[in-house]
Short mmCIF file of C-alpha atoms in Angstrom, two decimals:
data_model
loop_
_atom_site.label_atom_id
_atom_site.label_comp_id
_atom_site.label_asym_id
_atom_site.label_seq_id
_atom_site.Cartn_x
_atom_site.Cartn_y
_atom_site.Cartn_z
CA MET A 716 0.00 0.00 0.00
CA GLU A 717 1.40 3.39 -0.98
CA GLU A 718 1.91 5.82 1.87
CA LYS A 719 0.29 9.24 1.47
CA LYS A 720 2.55 12.24 1.78
CA VAL A 721 1.53 14.68 4.50
CA SER A 722 1.41 17.48 1.94
CA GLU A 723 -1.31 15.61 0.04
CA GLN A 724 -3.71 15.35 2.99
CA VAL A 725 -7.01 17.17 2.84
CA TYR A 726 -7.81 19.51 5.75
CA PHE A 727 -10.87 21.26 7.16
CA SER A 728 -10.01 24.86 8.02
CA PHE A 729 -11.70 27.23 10.46
CA MET A 730 -11.11 30.39 12.49
CA LEU A 731 -10.46 30.61 16.22
CA GLY A 732 -10.26 34.27 17.16
CA GLN A 733 -8.13 35.90 14.46
CA GLY A 734 -6.18 32.72 13.72
CA ALA A 735 -6.68 30.17 10.96
CA PHE A 736 -6.49 26.51 12.01
CA ALA A 737 -7.13 23.15 10.38
CA VAL A 738 -7.62 19.49 11.22
CA PRO A 739 -7.50 16.49 8.89
CA VAL A 740 -10.90 16.30 7.21
CA ASN A 741 -11.38 12.66 8.27
CA TYR A 742 -11.72 13.88 11.90
CA VAL A 743 -14.72 16.06 11.08
CA ARG A 744 -18.06 14.32 11.51
CA GLU A 745 -20.27 17.36 10.84
CA VAL A 746 -20.68 21.10 11.36
CA LEU A 747 -23.64 22.48 13.28
CA ASN A 748 -25.00 25.93 13.96
CA TYR A 749 -24.68 26.81 17.62
CA ASP A 750 -27.26 25.00 19.71
CA SER A 751 -28.02 25.21 23.40
CA ILE A 752 -25.29 23.83 25.64
CA THR A 753 -25.97 22.59 29.16
CA LYS A 754 -23.27 23.83 31.49
CA VAL A 755 -21.53 21.28 33.72
CA PRO A 756 -20.77 22.63 37.22
CA LYS A 757 -17.10 22.96 38.24
CA SER A 758 -15.78 22.05 34.79
CA LEU A 759 -12.67 23.60 33.20
CA PRO A 760 -13.35 27.10 31.79
CA TYR A 761 -12.93 26.02 28.14
CA LEU A 762 -15.23 22.99 28.54
CA LYS A 763 -18.52 24.75 27.92
CA GLY A 764 -20.81 21.83 28.70
CA VAL A 765 -22.73 19.18 26.83
CA MET A 766 -25.25 19.19 23.99
CA ASN A 767 -27.74 16.71 22.61
CA MET A 768 -26.84 15.52 19.14
CA ARG A 769 -29.65 13.25 17.93
CA GLY A 770 -29.91 11.46 21.26
CA SER A 771 -26.17 11.37 22.05
CA VAL A 772 -24.52 13.54 24.67
CA VAL A 773 -21.54 15.43 23.19
CA THR A 774 -19.03 17.46 25.23
CA VAL A 775 -18.43 20.94 23.78
CA ALA A 776 -15.08 22.71 24.13
CA ASP A 777 -14.18 26.29 23.24
CA PHE A 778 -10.70 26.01 21.75
CA ARG A 779 -10.57 29.83 21.51
CA GLU A 780 -10.48 29.87 25.31
CA LEU A 781 -8.14 26.86 25.46
CA PHE A 782 -5.60 28.80 23.37
CA GLY A 783 -6.20 32.07 25.22
CA PHE A 784 -7.72 33.95 22.26
CA GLU A 785 -10.29 36.69 22.50
CA SER A 786 -13.59 35.64 20.98
CA THR A 787 -14.42 37.65 17.88
CA LYS A 788 -18.17 37.10 18.20
CA PRO A 789 -20.74 35.86 20.70
CA VAL A 790 -20.84 32.09 21.10
CA GLU A 791 -24.46 32.00 19.89
CA ARG A 792 -23.24 33.12 16.45
CA CYS A 793 -20.47 30.51 16.24
CA SER A 794 -20.38 27.08 14.64
CA ILE A 795 -19.80 23.78 16.40
CA ILE A 796 -17.48 21.40 14.57
CA VAL A 797 -18.23 17.86 15.69
CA LEU A 798 -14.95 15.94 15.74
CA GLU A 799 -14.39 12.19 15.90
CA ILE A 800 -10.98 11.66 17.50
CA PRO A 801 -9.43 8.17 17.49
CA GLN A 802 -8.43 6.92 20.96
CA PRO A 803 -5.95 4.10 21.55
CA ASN A 804 -7.71 0.93 22.75
CA GLU A 805 -11.01 2.80 23.20
CA PRO A 806 -13.93 3.92 21.04
CA ASP A 807 -13.44 7.18 19.14
CA LEU A 808 -14.07 10.31 21.19
CA ILE A 809 -16.80 12.63 19.90
CA LEU A 810 -16.16 16.29 20.77
CA GLY A 811 -17.92 19.48 19.74
CA MET A 812 -15.48 22.34 19.11
CA ILE A 813 -16.71 25.94 19.05
CA ALA A 814 -15.22 27.91 16.15
CA ASP A 815 -15.79 31.54 15.19
CA SER A 816 -16.32 30.46 11.61
CA VAL A 817 -15.72 27.50 9.34
CA ASP A 818 -13.82 27.84 6.12
CA VAL A 819 -13.21 25.14 3.53
CA VAL A 820 -12.09 21.60 2.89
CA THR A 821 -8.86 21.86 0.94
CA LYS A 822 -5.40 20.48 0.35
CA LEU A 823 -2.85 22.60 2.16
CA GLU A 824 0.78 23.25 1.24
CA MET A 825 2.96 22.26 4.21
CA VAL A 826 5.63 24.73 5.35
CA LYS A 827 8.81 23.69 7.12
CA SER A 828 9.11 25.44 10.46
CA GLU A 829 11.16 24.87 13.57
CA ASN A 830 8.90 27.10 15.66
CA TYR A 831 5.30 25.99 16.16
CA ASP A 832 4.33 28.13 19.12
CA PHE A 833 3.28 31.18 17.06
CA GLY A 834 1.93 33.05 20.04
CA THR A 835 0.12 30.15 21.70
CA LEU A 836 0.14 29.94 25.47
CA PRO A 837 3.19 28.40 27.14
CA GLY A 838 2.68 24.66 27.41
CA ARG A 839 0.27 24.67 24.48
CA LYS A 840 2.69 24.70 21.54
CA ASP A 841 2.58 20.90 21.33
CA PHE A 842 -1.06 21.37 20.31
CA ILE A 843 0.26 22.47 16.89
CA SER A 844 1.44 19.64 14.65
CA GLY A 845 2.49 21.74 11.70
CA VAL A 846 2.12 24.86 9.63
CA ALA A 847 0.57 25.10 6.19
CA LYS A 848 0.03 27.82 3.66
CA LYS A 849 -3.31 28.67 2.08
CA GLY A 850 -2.91 31.42 -0.47
CA ASP A 851 -0.96 34.16 1.30
CA SER A 852 -2.03 33.07 4.79
CA PHE A 853 -0.63 30.59 7.26
CA VAL A 854 -2.81 27.90 8.82
CA LEU A 855 -1.84 26.08 12.02
CA LEU A 856 -2.61 22.37 12.07
CA LEU A 857 -4.02 21.11 15.37
CA ASP A 858 -2.77 17.90 16.97
CA LEU A 859 -6.11 16.67 18.36
CA GLU A 860 -4.59 13.68 20.13
CA LYS A 861 -2.21 15.93 22.11
CA ILE A 862 -5.05 18.32 22.93
CA MET A 863 -7.20 15.46 24.22
CA GLU A 864 -4.30 14.08 26.31
CA SER A 865 -3.86 17.51 27.89
CA ILE A 866 -7.57 17.90 28.63
CA GLU A 867 -7.68 14.44 30.21
CA GLU A 868 -4.67 15.33 32.39
CA GLU A 869 -6.30 18.60 33.49
CA ILE A 870 -9.52 16.79 34.35
CA GLY A 871 -7.51 14.28 36.33
CA GLY A 872 -8.31 11.26 34.18
#
């Protein structure tokens, strides 16, 4: 079986604050308009609560807050990207991610870079797996597995 080059992967891009980000398109289950979220008491600030998605309970996280960005619009006007994140030796994790806006599904041109922090909070630069170029703009690629590991550690799991 021929191995795919990273530069040939297709990504789903979106905006968090003023920054452009992307995840591999195969992680995206669907995109929803903002729906009511039930807050969970004493949860981490960026874990906004849970929502009902056709009878399933889905945790919703605000990655804008996780990265320390200012929100560019009220959460009620945002989209929720429903992600399906593979977990080792467990069923896939379904997570709703609040994004200021969604962009496109596209192939991205990878850029070599030694510095992936690009203004992210200290301790969060491992959340970025790479940098790509889309037109004249840079897009940061999220490492969803690392993000989930970090959230689980913060929760105490």
